[in-house]
mmCIF file of C-alpha atoms in Angstrom:
data_model
loop_
_atom_site.group_PDB
_atom_site.id
_atom_site.type_symbol
_atom_site.label_atom_id
_atom_site.label_comp_id
_atom_site.label_asym_id
_atom_site.label_seq_id
_atom_site.Cartn_x
_atom_site.Cartn_y
_atom_site.Cartn_z
ATOM 1 C CA MET A 263 10.886 25.452 -62.477
ATOM 2 C CA ALA A 264 14.194 24.210 -61.039
ATOM 3 C CA THR A 265 12.924 25.027 -57.522
ATOM 4 C CA TYR A 266 9.699 23.045 -58.083
ATOM 5 C CA ASP A 267 11.700 20.071 -59.449
ATOM 6 C CA SER A 268 14.029 20.119 -56.465
ATOM 7 C CA LEU A 269 11.089 20.313 -54.059
ATOM 8 C CA HIS A 270 9.192 17.661 -55.966
ATOM 9 C CA ARG A 271 12.046 15.166 -55.900
ATOM 10 C CA GLN A 272 12.688 15.835 -52.156
ATOM 11 C CA CYS A 273 9.027 15.370 -51.475
ATOM 12 C CA ARG A 274 8.859 12.126 -53.324
ATOM 13 C CA THR A 275 11.950 10.886 -51.435
ATOM 14 C CA LEU A 276 10.542 11.751 -48.081
ATOM 15 C CA GLU A 277 7.232 10.192 -48.911
ATOM 16 C CA SER A 278 8.758 6.934 -49.944
ATOM 17 C CA LEU A 279 10.979 6.937 -46.742
ATOM 18 C CA PHE A 280 8.147 7.923 -44.533
ATOM 19 C CA ASP A 281 5.892 5.134 -46.072
ATOM 20 C CA SER A 282 8.505 2.576 -45.249
ATOM 21 C CA LYS A 283 9.042 3.796 -41.706
ATOM 22 C CA LEU A 284 5.280 4.006 -41.232
ATOM 23 C CA THR A 285 4.877 0.435 -42.293
ATOM 24 C CA SER A 286 7.619 -0.677 -39.747
ATOM 25 C CA TYR A 287 5.808 1.367 -37.086
ATOM 26 C CA ALA A 288 2.521 -0.243 -37.887
ATOM 27 C CA ARG A 289 4.091 -3.743 -37.741
ATOM 28 C CA LEU A 290 5.617 -2.971 -34.402
ATOM 29 C CA ALA A 291 2.231 -1.748 -33.234
ATOM 30 C CA SER A 292 0.627 -5.128 -34.252
ATOM 31 C CA ALA A 293 3.398 -7.044 -32.417
ATOM 32 C CA ILE A 294 2.773 -4.990 -29.294
ATOM 33 C CA VAL A 295 -1.031 -5.588 -29.516
ATOM 34 C CA LYS A 296 -0.428 -9.343 -29.798
ATOM 35 C CA ASN A 297 2.137 -9.457 -27.087
ATOM 36 C CA GLN A 298 0.960 -6.746 -24.704
ATOM 37 C CA ASP A 299 1.570 -8.955 -21.664
ATOM 38 C CA ASP A 300 5.226 -9.087 -22.489
ATOM 39 C CA VAL A 301 5.926 -5.446 -23.582
ATOM 40 C CA GLU A 302 8.766 -4.715 -21.136
ATOM 41 C CA SER A 303 10.713 -7.962 -21.521
ATOM 42 C CA SER A 304 10.675 -8.094 -25.312
ATOM 43 C CA GLY A 305 11.966 -4.565 -25.554
ATOM 44 C CA SER A 306 9.121 -3.330 -27.710
ATOM 45 C CA ARG A 307 8.754 -0.115 -25.825
ATOM 46 C CA GLU A 308 12.354 1.062 -26.580
ATOM 47 C CA ARG A 309 12.086 0.193 -30.300
ATOM 48 C CA TRP A 310 8.651 1.890 -30.415
ATOM 49 C CA GLN A 311 10.062 5.132 -29.082
ATOM 50 C CA ASP A 312 13.067 5.236 -31.368
ATOM 51 C CA LEU A 313 10.960 4.390 -34.421
ATOM 52 C CA GLN A 314 8.370 6.971 -33.420
ATOM 53 C CA SER A 315 10.983 9.663 -33.176
ATOM 54 C CA GLU A 316 12.155 8.805 -36.695
ATOM 55 C CA VAL A 317 8.616 8.915 -38.131
ATOM 56 C CA GLU A 318 7.996 12.225 -36.375
ATOM 57 C CA ASP A 319 11.068 13.789 -37.816
ATOM 58 C CA LEU A 320 10.262 12.550 -41.298
ATOM 59 C CA LEU A 321 6.674 13.851 -41.066
ATOM 60 C CA GLU A 322 7.948 17.268 -39.959
ATOM 61 C CA LYS A 323 10.353 17.397 -42.875
ATOM 62 C CA LEU A 324 7.580 16.434 -45.274
ATOM 63 C CA LYS A 325 5.419 19.150 -43.926
ATOM 64 C CA GLU A 326 8.069 21.787 -44.415
ATOM 65 C CA THR A 327 8.586 20.511 -48.025
ATOM 66 C CA ASN A 328 4.832 20.683 -48.747
ATOM 67 C CA ASP A 329 4.624 24.209 -47.228
ATOM 68 C CA ALA A 330 7.530 25.189 -49.568
ATOM 69 C CA LEU A 331 5.590 23.732 -52.477
ATOM 70 C CA LEU A 332 2.432 25.483 -51.431
ATOM 71 C CA ALA A 333 4.174 28.759 -51.132
ATOM 72 C CA LEU A 334 5.578 28.303 -54.653
ATOM 73 C CA SER A 335 2.139 27.638 -56.025
ATOM 74 C CA THR A 336 0.696 30.810 -54.532
ATOM 75 C CA ASN A 337 3.487 33.026 -55.830
ATOM 76 C CA PRO A 338 1.896 35.658 -58.110
ATOM 77 C CA ASP A 339 5.186 36.027 -60.018
ATOM 78 C CA SER A 340 5.284 32.513 -61.197
ATOM 79 C CA ILE A 341 2.003 30.947 -61.541
ATOM 80 C CA PRO A 342 2.414 27.196 -61.841
ATOM 81 C CA SER A 343 0.714 25.085 -64.698
ATOM 82 C CA GLN A 344 -2.278 22.983 -63.983
ATOM 83 C CA SER A 345 -0.202 19.754 -63.963
ATOM 84 C CA VAL A 346 2.246 21.258 -61.401
ATOM 85 C CA ALA A 347 -0.660 22.569 -59.248
ATOM 86 C CA ARG A 348 -2.215 19.097 -59.374
ATOM 87 C CA ALA A 349 1.036 17.498 -58.299
ATOM 88 C CA ILE A 350 1.460 20.009 -55.417
ATOM 89 C CA GLN A 351 -2.027 19.305 -54.357
ATOM 90 C CA ARG A 352 -1.440 15.577 -54.521
ATOM 91 C CA HIS A 353 1.666 15.875 -52.397
ATOM 92 C CA ARG A 354 -0.407 17.822 -49.895
ATOM 93 C CA GLU A 355 -3.102 15.058 -49.746
ATOM 94 C CA VAL A 356 -0.504 12.390 -49.315
ATOM 95 C CA TYR A 357 1.004 14.269 -46.388
ATOM 96 C CA GLN A 358 -2.340 14.665 -44.770
ATOM 97 C CA ASP A 359 -3.163 10.999 -45.191
ATOM 98 C CA TYR A 360 0.329 10.010 -43.673
ATOM 99 C CA ALA A 361 -0.268 12.379 -40.809
ATOM 100 C CA ARG A 362 -3.632 10.944 -39.987
ATOM 101 C CA GLU A 363 -2.413 7.280 -40.332
ATOM 102 C CA PHE A 364 0.587 8.055 -38.021
ATOM 103 C CA GLN A 365 -1.614 9.713 -35.318
ATOM 104 C CA ARG A 366 -4.098 6.862 -35.417
ATOM 105 C CA THR A 367 -1.358 4.210 -35.120
ATOM 106 C CA LYS A 368 0.404 6.171 -32.419
ATOM 107 C CA ALA A 369 -2.763 6.446 -30.367
ATOM 108 C CA ASN A 370 -3.468 2.726 -30.739
ATOM 109 C CA ILE A 371 0.072 1.828 -29.447
ATOM 110 C CA GLN A 372 -0.202 4.305 -26.567
ATOM 111 C CA HIS A 373 -3.455 2.849 -25.607
ATOM 112 C CA VAL A 374 -1.967 -0.746 -25.675
ATOM 113 C CA LEU A 375 0.951 0.383 -23.587
ATOM 114 C CA GLU A 376 -1.296 2.110 -21.023
ATOM 115 C CA GLN A 377 -3.177 -1.120 -20.710
ATOM 116 C CA ALA A 378 -0.083 -3.131 -20.263
ATOM 117 C CA ASN A 379 1.136 -0.638 -17.588
ATOM 118 C CA LEU A 380 -2.162 -0.829 -15.801
ATOM 119 C CA LEU A 381 -2.090 -4.631 -15.775
ATOM 120 C CA THR A 382 1.560 -4.524 -14.488
ATOM 121 C CA GLY A 383 0.472 -2.132 -11.745
ATOM 122 C CA VAL A 384 -2.437 -4.385 -10.772
ATOM 123 C CA ARG A 385 -0.146 -7.435 -10.594
ATOM 124 C CA ASN A 386 2.315 -5.464 -8.422
ATOM 125 C CA ASP A 387 -0.515 -4.473 -6.138
ATOM 126 C CA ILE A 388 -1.798 -7.903 -5.857
ATOM 127 C CA ASP A 389 1.703 -9.207 -5.155
ATOM 128 C CA ALA A 390 2.158 -6.449 -2.534
ATOM 129 C CA TYR A 391 -1.119 -7.375 -0.965
ATOM 130 C CA ARG A 392 -0.275 -11.070 -0.850
ATOM 131 C CA SER A 393 3.081 -10.250 0.776
ATOM 132 C CA SER A 394 1.412 -7.897 3.263
ATOM 133 C CA ALA A 395 -1.309 -10.495 4.048
ATOM 134 C CA ALA A 396 1.315 -13.169 4.603
ATOM 135 C CA ASP A 397 3.304 -10.821 6.951
ATOM 136 C CA SER A 398 0.046 -10.126 8.798
ATOM 137 C CA LEU A 399 -0.656 -13.720 9.297
ATOM 138 C CA LEU A 400 2.850 -14.515 10.537
ATOM 139 C CA ALA A 401 2.750 -11.535 12.907
ATOM 140 C CA GLU A 402 -0.631 -12.730 14.139
ATOM 141 C CA ARG A 403 0.779 -16.245 14.610
ATOM 142 C CA SER A 404 3.631 -14.777 16.538
ATOM 143 C CA ARG A 405 1.221 -12.890 18.850
ATOM 144 C CA ILE A 406 -0.822 -15.998 19.399
ATOM 145 C CA ASP A 407 2.287 -18.023 20.263
ATOM 146 C CA SER A 408 3.439 -15.234 22.685
ATOM 147 C CA SER A 409 -0.052 -15.320 24.432
ATOM 148 C CA HIS A 410 0.121 -19.060 24.803
ATOM 149 C CA ARG A 411 3.660 -18.917 26.461
ATOM 150 C CA MET A 412 2.336 -16.089 28.725
ATOM 151 C CA THR A 413 -0.698 -18.155 29.716
ATOM 152 C CA ASP A 414 1.521 -21.186 30.418
ATOM 153 C CA ASP A 415 3.771 -19.036 32.669
ATOM 154 C CA ILE A 416 0.688 -17.643 34.542
ATOM 155 C CA LEU A 417 -0.684 -21.205 35.033
ATOM 156 C CA GLU A 418 2.757 -22.419 36.221
ATOM 157 C CA GLN A 419 2.993 -19.579 38.712
ATOM 158 C CA ALA A 420 -0.660 -20.347 39.848
ATOM 159 C CA TYR A 421 0.225 -24.069 40.398
ATOM 160 C CA GLU A 422 3.323 -22.965 42.383
ATOM 161 C CA THR A 423 1.382 -20.619 44.554
ATOM 162 C CA ARG A 424 -1.321 -23.265 45.196
ATOM 163 C CA ALA A 425 1.353 -25.627 46.188
ATOM 164 C CA GLU A 426 2.949 -23.043 48.533
ATOM 165 C CA PHE A 427 -0.448 -22.290 50.139
ATOM 166 C CA SER A 428 -1.051 -25.975 50.627
ATOM 167 C CA HIS A 429 2.353 -26.360 52.312
ATOM 168 C CA GLN A 430 1.783 -23.280 54.500
ATOM 169 C CA SER A 431 -1.669 -24.787 55.515
ATOM 170 C CA SER A 432 -0.109 -28.053 56.371
ATOM 171 C CA SER A 433 2.467 -26.247 58.467
ATOM 172 C CA LEU A 434 -0.152 -24.251 60.338
ATOM 173 C CA ALA A 435 -2.229 -27.242 60.991
ATOM 174 C CA SER A 436 0.885 -28.980 62.397
ATOM 175 C CA ILE A 437 1.541 -25.971 64.672
ATOM 176 C CA ASN A 438 -2.013 -25.875 65.863
ATOM 177 C CA THR A 439 -1.804 -29.509 66.670
ATOM 178 C CA ARG A 440 1.408 -29.099 68.643
ATOM 179 C CA MET A 441 -0.060 -26.087 70.493
ATOM 180 C CA ALA A 442 -3.182 -28.049 71.459
ATOM 181 C CA GLY A 443 -0.979 -30.879 72.665
ATOM 182 C CA VAL A 444 1.128 -28.453 74.779
ATOM 183 C CA ILE A 445 -1.959 -26.884 76.236
ATOM 184 C CA SER A 446 -3.595 -30.199 76.964
ATOM 185 C CA THR A 447 -0.388 -31.248 78.937
ATOM 186 C CA MET A 448 -0.461 -27.956 80.941
ATOM 187 C CA PRO A 449 -3.947 -27.300 82.378
ATOM 188 C CA GLY A 450 -2.800 -24.120 84.188
ATOM 189 C CA ILE A 451 -2.154 -22.444 80.796
ATOM 190 C CA SER A 452 -5.793 -23.050 79.838
ATOM 191 C CA ASN A 453 -7.019 -21.446 83.048
ATOM 192 C CA ILE A 454 -4.668 -18.410 82.591
ATOM 193 C CA LEU A 455 -5.916 -17.931 79.002
ATOM 194 C CA ALA A 456 -9.567 -18.181 80.277
ATOM 195 C CA MET A 457 -8.802 -15.576 82.886
ATOM 196 C CA ILE A 458 -7.176 -13.231 80.328
ATOM 197 C CA LYS A 459 -10.154 -13.493 78.049
ATOM 198 C CA THR A 460 -12.526 -12.755 81.057
ATOM 199 C CA ARG A 461 -10.496 -9.734 81.993
ATOM 200 C CA ARG A 462 -10.479 -8.385 78.470
ATOM 201 C CA ARG A 463 -14.200 -8.721 78.319
ATOM 202 C CA ARG A 464 -14.645 -6.918 81.549
ATOM 203 C CA ASP A 465 -12.243 -4.075 80.663
ATOM 204 C CA ALA A 466 -14.245 -3.686 77.353
ATOM 205 C CA ILE A 467 -17.518 -3.438 79.344
ATOM 206 C CA ILE A 468 -16.045 -0.892 81.705
ATOM 207 C CA ILE A 469 -14.563 1.212 78.789
ATOM 208 C CA GLY A 470 -17.966 1.094 77.117
ATOM 209 C CA VAL A 471 -19.826 2.270 80.201
ATOM 210 C CA VAL A 472 -17.424 5.112 80.683
ATOM 211 C CA ILE A 473 -17.595 6.269 77.249
ATOM 212 C CA THR A 474 -21.479 6.078 77.371
ATOM 213 C CA ILE A 475 -21.488 8.216 80.601
ATOM 214 C CA CYS A 476 -19.188 10.767 79.057
ATOM 215 C CA LEU A 477 -21.353 11.052 75.990
ATOM 216 C CA LEU A 478 -24.564 11.538 78.004
ATOM 217 C CA SER A 479 -22.836 14.210 80.201
ATOM 218 C CA LEU A 480 -21.693 16.002 77.108
ATOM 219 C CA LEU A 481 -25.099 15.950 75.563
ATOM 220 C CA ASN A 482 -26.744 17.153 78.843
ATOM 221 C CA TYR A 483 -24.166 20.007 79.004
ATOM 222 C CA MET A 484 -24.837 21.018 75.499
ATOM 223 C CA SER A 485 -28.658 21.018 75.922
ATOM 224 C CA ARG A 486 -28.519 23.806 78.620
#
């Protein structure tokens, strides 16, 4: 029975230690639930991971001890008494209760952390969208300002071109006036210009007649 006594004491020690750690783990879970918006800054995640590793190690050791007790109770060479068998069964039930409680608490904390991470991701996406929208508005404002400057430059060039045309028109009108004055003071020039125009008209008529005669002769030749 020395082996049973040793395993029994070890199991009791592990159960007491595991119960204490599981209580701390459950309290941390409650703190995380209440302050899930501040999980990262409060350092709850790091404490949760460290404590979870400790609880998992204790649960594994408790399982090994219970497996050793179970093997002892099924040994045909040393059949335990009813009281010993009941104690072994009770240790087994306590271990199973602890395992279920730990898994439930662990799942709850994981769910809360996932929600906190999701909220953090959504906030980051919103901040990124706001930043992107602000950058887009600034870029659009810059393009509008550039378009306004380009339009002002084009209008300025148009005003300068119109002023240049107006100046050239005034210059041409002045030249025409001077030419008319010169022609009016020299009647012979007017007669010469009239003769030149008459000769050009006559030459044009002669060239037209010649071209017509050539076309008629060509058509007459081709029709034979």
